[in-house]
XYZ file of C-alpha atoms in Angstrom:
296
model
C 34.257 24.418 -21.162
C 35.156 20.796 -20.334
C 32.457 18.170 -20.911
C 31.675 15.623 -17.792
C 30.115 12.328 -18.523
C 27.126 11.692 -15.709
C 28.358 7.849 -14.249
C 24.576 6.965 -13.939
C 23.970 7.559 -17.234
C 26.558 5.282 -18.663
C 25.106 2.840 -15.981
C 21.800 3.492 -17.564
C 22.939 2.801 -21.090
C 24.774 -0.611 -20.205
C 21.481 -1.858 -18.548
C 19.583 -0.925 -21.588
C 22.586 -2.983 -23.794
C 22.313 -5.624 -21.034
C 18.626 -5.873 -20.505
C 17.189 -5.590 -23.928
C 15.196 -2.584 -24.013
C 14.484 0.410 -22.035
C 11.189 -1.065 -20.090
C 13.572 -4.139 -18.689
C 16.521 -1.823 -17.619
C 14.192 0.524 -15.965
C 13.163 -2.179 -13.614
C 16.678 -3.122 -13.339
C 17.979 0.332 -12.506
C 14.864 0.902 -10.101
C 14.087 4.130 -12.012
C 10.646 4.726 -13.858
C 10.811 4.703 -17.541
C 10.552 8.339 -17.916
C 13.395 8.701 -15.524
C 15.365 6.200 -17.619
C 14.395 8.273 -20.970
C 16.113 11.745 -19.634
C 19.341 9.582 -18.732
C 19.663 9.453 -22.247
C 18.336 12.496 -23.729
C 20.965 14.039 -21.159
C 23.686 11.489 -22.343
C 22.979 12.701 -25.898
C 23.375 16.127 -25.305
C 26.240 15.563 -23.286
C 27.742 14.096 -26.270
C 25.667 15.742 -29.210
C 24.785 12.555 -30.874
C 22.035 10.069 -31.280
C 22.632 6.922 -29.678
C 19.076 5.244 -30.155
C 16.816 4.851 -33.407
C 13.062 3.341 -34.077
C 13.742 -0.122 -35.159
C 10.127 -0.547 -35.553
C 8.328 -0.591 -32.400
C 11.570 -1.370 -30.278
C 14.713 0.999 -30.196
C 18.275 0.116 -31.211
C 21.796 1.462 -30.551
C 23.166 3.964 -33.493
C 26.636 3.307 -34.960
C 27.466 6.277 -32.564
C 25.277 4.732 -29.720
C 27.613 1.511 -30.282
C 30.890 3.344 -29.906
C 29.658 5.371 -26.676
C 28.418 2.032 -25.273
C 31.929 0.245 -25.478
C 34.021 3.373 -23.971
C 31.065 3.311 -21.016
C 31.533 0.190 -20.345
C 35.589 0.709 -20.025
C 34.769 3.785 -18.150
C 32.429 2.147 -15.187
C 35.039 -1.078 -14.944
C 37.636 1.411 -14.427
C 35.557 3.935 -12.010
C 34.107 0.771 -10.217
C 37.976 -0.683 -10.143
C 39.174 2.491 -8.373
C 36.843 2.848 -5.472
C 37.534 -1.315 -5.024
C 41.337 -0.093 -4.903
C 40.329 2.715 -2.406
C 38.162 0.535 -0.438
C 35.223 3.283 -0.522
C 32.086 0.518 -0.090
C 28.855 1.250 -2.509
C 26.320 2.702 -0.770
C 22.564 1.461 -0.997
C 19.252 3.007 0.124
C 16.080 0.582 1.273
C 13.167 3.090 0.518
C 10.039 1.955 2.187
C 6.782 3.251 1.630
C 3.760 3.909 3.745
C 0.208 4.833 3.893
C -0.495 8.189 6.309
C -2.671 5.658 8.532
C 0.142 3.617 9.435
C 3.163 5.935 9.217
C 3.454 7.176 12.511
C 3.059 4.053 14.354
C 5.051 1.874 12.416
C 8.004 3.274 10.432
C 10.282 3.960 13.544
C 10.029 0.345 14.375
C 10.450 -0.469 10.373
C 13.941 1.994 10.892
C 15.228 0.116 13.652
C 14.343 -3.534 12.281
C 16.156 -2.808 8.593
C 18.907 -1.035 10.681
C 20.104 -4.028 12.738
C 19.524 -6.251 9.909
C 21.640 -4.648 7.335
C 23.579 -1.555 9.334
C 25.091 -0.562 5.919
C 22.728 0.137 4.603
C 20.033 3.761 4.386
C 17.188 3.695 4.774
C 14.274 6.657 3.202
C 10.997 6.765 3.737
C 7.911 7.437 1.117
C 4.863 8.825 2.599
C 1.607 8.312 0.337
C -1.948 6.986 -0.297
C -2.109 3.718 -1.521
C -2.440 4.223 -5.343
C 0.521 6.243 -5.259
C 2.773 3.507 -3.625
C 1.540 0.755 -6.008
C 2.497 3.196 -8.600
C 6.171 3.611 -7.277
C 6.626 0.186 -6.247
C 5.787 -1.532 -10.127
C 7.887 1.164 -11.319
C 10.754 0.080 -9.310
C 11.286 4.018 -7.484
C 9.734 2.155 -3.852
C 11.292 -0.882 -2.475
C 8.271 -1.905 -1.050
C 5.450 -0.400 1.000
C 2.938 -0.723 2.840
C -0.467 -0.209 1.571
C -4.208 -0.119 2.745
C -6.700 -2.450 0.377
C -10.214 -2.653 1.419
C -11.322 -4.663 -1.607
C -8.754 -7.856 0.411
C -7.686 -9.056 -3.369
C -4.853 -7.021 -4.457
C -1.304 -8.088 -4.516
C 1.535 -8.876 -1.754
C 1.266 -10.306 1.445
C -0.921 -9.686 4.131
C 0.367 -8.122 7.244
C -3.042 -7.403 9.258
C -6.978 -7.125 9.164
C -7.248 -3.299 10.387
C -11.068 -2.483 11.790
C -12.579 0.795 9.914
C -14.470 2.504 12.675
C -16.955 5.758 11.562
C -15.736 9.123 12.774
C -17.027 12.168 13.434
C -16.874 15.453 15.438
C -18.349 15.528 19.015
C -21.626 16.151 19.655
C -22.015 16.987 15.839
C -24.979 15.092 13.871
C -24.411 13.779 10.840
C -25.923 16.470 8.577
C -24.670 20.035 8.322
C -24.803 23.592 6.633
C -24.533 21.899 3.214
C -26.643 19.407 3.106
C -29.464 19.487 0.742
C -31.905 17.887 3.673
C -32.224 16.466 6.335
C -32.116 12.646 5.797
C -28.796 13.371 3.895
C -25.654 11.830 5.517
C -22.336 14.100 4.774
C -19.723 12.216 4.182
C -15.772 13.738 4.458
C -13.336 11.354 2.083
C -10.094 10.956 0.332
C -10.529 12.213 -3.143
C -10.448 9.302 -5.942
C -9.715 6.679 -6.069
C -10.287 6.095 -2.847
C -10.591 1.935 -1.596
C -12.443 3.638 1.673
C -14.331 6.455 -0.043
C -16.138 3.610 -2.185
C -16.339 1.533 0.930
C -17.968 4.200 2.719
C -20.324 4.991 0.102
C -21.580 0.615 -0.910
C -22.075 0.789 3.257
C -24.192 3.772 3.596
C -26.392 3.490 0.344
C -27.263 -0.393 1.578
C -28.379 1.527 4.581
C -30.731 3.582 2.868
C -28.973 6.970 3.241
C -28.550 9.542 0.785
C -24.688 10.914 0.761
C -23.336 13.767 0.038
C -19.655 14.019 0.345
C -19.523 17.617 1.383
C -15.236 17.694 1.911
C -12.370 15.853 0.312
C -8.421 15.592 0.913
C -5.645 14.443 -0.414
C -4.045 13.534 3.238
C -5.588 12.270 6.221
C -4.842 14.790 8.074
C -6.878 16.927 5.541
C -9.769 14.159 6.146
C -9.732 14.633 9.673
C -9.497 18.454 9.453
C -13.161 18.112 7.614
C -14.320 15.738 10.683
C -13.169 17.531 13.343
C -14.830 21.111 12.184
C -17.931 19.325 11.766
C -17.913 18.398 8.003
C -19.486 15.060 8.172
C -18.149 11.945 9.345
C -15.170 9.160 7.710
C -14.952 6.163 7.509
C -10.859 5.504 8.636
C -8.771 2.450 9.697
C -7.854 2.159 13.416
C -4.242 1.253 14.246
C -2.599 3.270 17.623
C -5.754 4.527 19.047
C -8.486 7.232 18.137
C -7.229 10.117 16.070
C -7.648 13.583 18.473
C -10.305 15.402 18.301
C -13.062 12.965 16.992
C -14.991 10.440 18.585
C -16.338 6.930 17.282
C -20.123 7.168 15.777
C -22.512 4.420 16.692
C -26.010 3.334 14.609
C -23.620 3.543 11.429
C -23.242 -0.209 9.132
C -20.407 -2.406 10.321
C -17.801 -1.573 8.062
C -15.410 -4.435 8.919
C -11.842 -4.494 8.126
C -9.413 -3.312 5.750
C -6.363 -5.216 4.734
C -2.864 -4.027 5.763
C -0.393 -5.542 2.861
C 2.886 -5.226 1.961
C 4.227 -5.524 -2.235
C 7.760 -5.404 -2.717
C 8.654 -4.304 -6.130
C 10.307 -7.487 -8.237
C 14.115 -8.251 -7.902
C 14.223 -6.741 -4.363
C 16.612 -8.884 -1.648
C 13.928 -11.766 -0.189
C 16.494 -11.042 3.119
C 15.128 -7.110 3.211
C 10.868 -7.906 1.786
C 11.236 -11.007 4.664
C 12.738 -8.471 7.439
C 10.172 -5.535 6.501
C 7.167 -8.071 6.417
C 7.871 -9.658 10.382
C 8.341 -6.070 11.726
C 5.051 -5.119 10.230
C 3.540 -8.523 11.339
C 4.879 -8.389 15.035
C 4.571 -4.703 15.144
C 0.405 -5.318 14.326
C 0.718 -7.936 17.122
C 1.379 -6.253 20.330
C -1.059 -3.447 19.048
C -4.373 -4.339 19.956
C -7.641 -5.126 19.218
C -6.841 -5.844 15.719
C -7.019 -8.693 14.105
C -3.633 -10.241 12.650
C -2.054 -12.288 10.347
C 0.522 -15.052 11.845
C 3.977 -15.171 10.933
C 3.482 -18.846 10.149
């Protein structure tokens, strides 16, 4: 049985030779750490020798880890060399991230933006809550997304000021088969952490209510599923109208705005964070009432 050498995972092993250590050529490979880690446990069994020991609290190349590093080297300048010679161009992917509130709205116009501006280039799209984006993004798997951040202090730039509106089923009160009694307000959120669910919650104990939140989701269609069969009302963004099937609750606390941003994980092209971050602004623009950011 012949034995194939993965080109990635020579790639891999170079960055950690060129970076200094397996945290820096993560970042520099765009792959999480653990990611970067099976490159080499594969490379290793590939080749049935170690090529990394504990040099305290850092790793260093083995004597066989040295060898396999100078052949990979001669094998990607030679791989690299032929597709030059063959005129095959390297392929890249832009992968954008973006919270369910947003997504529909504003990712085809985030498609056609990145596609004019760099038409050879892909483009994939990551669909997620905002934890999970700020996750992918510092760990270099996300290009940059676009995330929801209620608290207005976290990181990146600011596209827009979305308005949180309070919805609920119609002609549904606010209390339901679960609730423990009466005065008690049931509340349908995200599970935690949740930016919203602990909005939601500060807003309505201020008030003087007692919550109980009586459904949770993972998705916001999952949230909305809870509203619309009467499970208590959410507290949501608004961007591209009034989600079917629910209607806007009035006596409720102001609840203000939530912060649209965008982070852009570090290293990425300023031409492609720069494109992605006027689309978003201009896109927020011509979509009224909300309040924007300019592109000043």
């Amino acid at each position: 049985m012949s034995i194939s050498l993965d080109i990635e995972h020579l790639r891999t092993l170079v960055a950690i030779a060129e970076s200094g250590g397996f945290t820096k050529a993560a970042a520099v490979r765009h792959i999480s750490q653990p990611a970067l880690s099976q490159h080499v446990r594969l490379l290793e069994r590939t080749l049935k020798r170690r090529l990394f020991e504990k040099d305290g609290r850092t790793m260093r190349f083995t004597p066989d880890g040295e060898r396999v590093l100078v052949e990979a080297r001669k094998i990607l300048a030679t791989h690299d060399a032929s597709l030059a010679l063959l005129e095959v161009a390297n392929p890249t992917t832009i992968t954008v991230g973006c919270v369910e509130h947003a997504v529909e709205q504003m990712l085809p116009e985030l498609l056609h933006a990145l596609t004019q501006a760099f038409p050879e280039t892909g483009t994939r799209f990551e669909i997620g809550r905002s934890t999970q984006l700020y996750d992918s993004v510092a760990k270099g798997s996300v290009d940059l997304a676009f995330v929801l951040d209620p608290s207005g202090q976290a990181a990146g730039h600011q596209v827009g000021l979305l308005p949180l509106h309070w919805y609920a089923a119609p002609n549904r009160t606010t209390t339901g088969p679960t609730a423990t009694s009466a005065d008690t307000f049931n509340l349908v959120a995200f599970e935690e952490p949740c930016g919203l669910r602990e909005r939601a919650l500060a807003l309505l104990a201020e008030a003087g209510h007692q919550v109980e939140v009586t459904a949770t989701s993972t998705t916001l269609e999952g949230v909305l599923a809870g509203v619309r069969a009467g499970l208590g009302t959410a507290l949501l963004p608004g961007i591209g109208g009034r989600p079917q099937g629910v209607v806007e609750r009035a006596g409720l606390p102001a609840a203000g705005t939530a912060d649209l941003r965008m982070i852009a994980r570090r290293g990425l092209d300023e031409a492609v964070e720069d494109t992605a971050l006027a689309t978003g602004r201009d896109f927020l623009a011509a979509t009224p009432p909300l309040r924007l950011i300019s592109n000043a």
